[in-house]
Amino acid sequence: MRFIRTKAVIATVGLALSLAACGDAGDDGGDTTDVEVQENAGDEFDEGTAMKEFADSGEITIGVKYDQPGIGFKGATDDMPVGFDPEIGKILAASLGIAPEDITWKETISDNREPFLQEGEVDLVIASYSITDERRQVVGQAGPYYVTGQQLLVASDSDIESLDDVKGKEVCSVTGSTSLDNIKAEGAKPRGFDTYSECVDQVLSGTVDAMTTDGAILLGYAAEHPDELKVVVDPFSEERYGVGYSLDKPEMCQWIVDTLTKAEDDGDWAAAFEATLGQSGVDTPEPPAMDECPAA
Ligand code: GLU
């Protein structure tokens, strides 16, 4: 396989830099990395596969989050989302010969990820999307490409230090997420919102006692408001992020796994992490082993 380097590489403002500069949510979420776009990608795939179709048409639509700094973020005036998930999307698109600027990005929220895939609204969902048996009944999920765990985000002066401390307390999260289900089981009073940015506003205004979701997401918000917010409690779940695809196109699973495995081996995965989540001071982890794809 021969790769060429695209010229369309623009380093944008990094999370740390933008935080120092203004502290607002307008332009943060990470750097973008260099992407190598596969030449003559159409020749690499079998006729009749989804990948061949993407490669020949030069088009792919990817659903990502727009309000989660470090994971998936797009400010109102930004052309492209930034974050670890969009970077994973760029790696996948590049293997199809599609350059970053030719990807169609679409905002997904937690609750519409399965319907977006089922209805063909997007071709891929890369949106802090935990692999679960339940979700795998209705959509494909290849991976994991990253593993995190659920924690709590509270006001800096909060007394909440353990999971026991949130029993009977108001804790917000997002509808359609594993986080909301998990916190119900812990005896908190759950409050579901559409997005995590709405939920974090409730913590900042003191309307709820805590917010809960994956540590990787909470760290991004804490980094935006270092004087007002802190992440507490050891991770109490395992969230294995997968790439969502339609069960109508089962051949996509092996392509996703192979492309991401290659990115893990050649350093592209680590570069993507360092440019995004790594900007909030998290060390680059060893990439997790991926699940086998279901038999065709
Ligand atoms: N990873 C969890 C999930 O997929 C929580 C984060 C999110 O809602 O995006 O449900």
Short mmCIF file of N, CA and C in Angstrom, two decimals, residues 152 154 159-167 169 183 186 232-234 236:
data_model
loop_
_atom_site.label_atom_id
_atom_site.label_comp_id
_atom_site.label_asym_id
_atom_site.label_seq_id
_atom_site.Cartn_x
_atom_site.Cartn_y
_atom_site.Cartn_z
N LEU A 152 -17.57 11.32 38.09
CA LEU A 152 -18.46 12.44 38.42
C LEU A 152 -17.74 13.77 38.22
N VAL A 154 -18.07 17.68 39.59
CA VAL A 154 -18.76 18.48 40.62
C VAL A 154 -18.11 19.86 40.72
N ASP A 159 -18.68 18.78 48.40
CA ASP A 159 -18.23 17.78 49.38
C ASP A 159 -18.32 16.37 48.81
N ILE A 160 -18.87 16.24 47.62
CA ILE A 160 -19.04 14.89 47.05
C ILE A 160 -17.67 14.30 46.73
N GLU A 161 -17.40 13.15 47.37
CA GLU A 161 -16.10 12.51 47.17
C GLU A 161 -16.20 11.04 46.78
N SER A 162 -17.41 10.49 46.98
CA SER A 162 -17.57 9.07 46.67
C SER A 162 -18.93 8.86 46.02
N LEU A 163 -19.12 7.69 45.47
CA LEU A 163 -20.41 7.37 44.85
C LEU A 163 -21.52 7.38 45.88
N ASP A 164 -21.19 6.97 47.11
CA ASP A 164 -22.18 6.98 48.20
C ASP A 164 -22.73 8.39 48.42
N ASP A 165 -21.88 9.37 48.21
CA ASP A 165 -22.28 10.76 48.47
C ASP A 165 -23.35 11.27 47.50
N VAL A 166 -23.56 10.59 46.37
CA VAL A 166 -24.59 11.10 45.44
C VAL A 166 -25.94 10.41 45.62
N LYS A 167 -26.01 9.47 46.54
CA LYS A 167 -27.31 8.81 46.76
C LYS A 167 -28.34 9.85 47.18
N LYS A 169 -29.07 12.47 45.63
CA LYS A 169 -28.73 13.80 45.09
C LYS A 169 -29.08 13.87 43.61
N ILE A 183 -26.03 5.55 36.53
CA ILE A 183 -26.16 6.38 37.75
C ILE A 183 -27.50 6.12 38.44
N GLU A 186 -27.11 3.57 40.91
CA GLU A 186 -26.35 3.98 42.11
C GLU A 186 -27.21 4.73 43.11
N VAL A 232 -14.24 13.76 40.16
CA VAL A 232 -14.02 12.95 41.36
C VAL A 232 -14.48 11.51 41.15
N VAL A 233 -14.06 10.65 42.03
CA VAL A 233 -14.45 9.23 42.09
C VAL A 233 -13.68 8.41 41.04
N ASP A 234 -13.16 7.24 41.49
CA ASP A 234 -12.50 6.34 40.54
C ASP A 234 -13.53 5.86 39.51
N PHE A 236 -16.17 3.99 37.60
CA PHE A 236 -17.01 2.90 38.10
C PHE A 236 -17.75 2.16 36.98
#
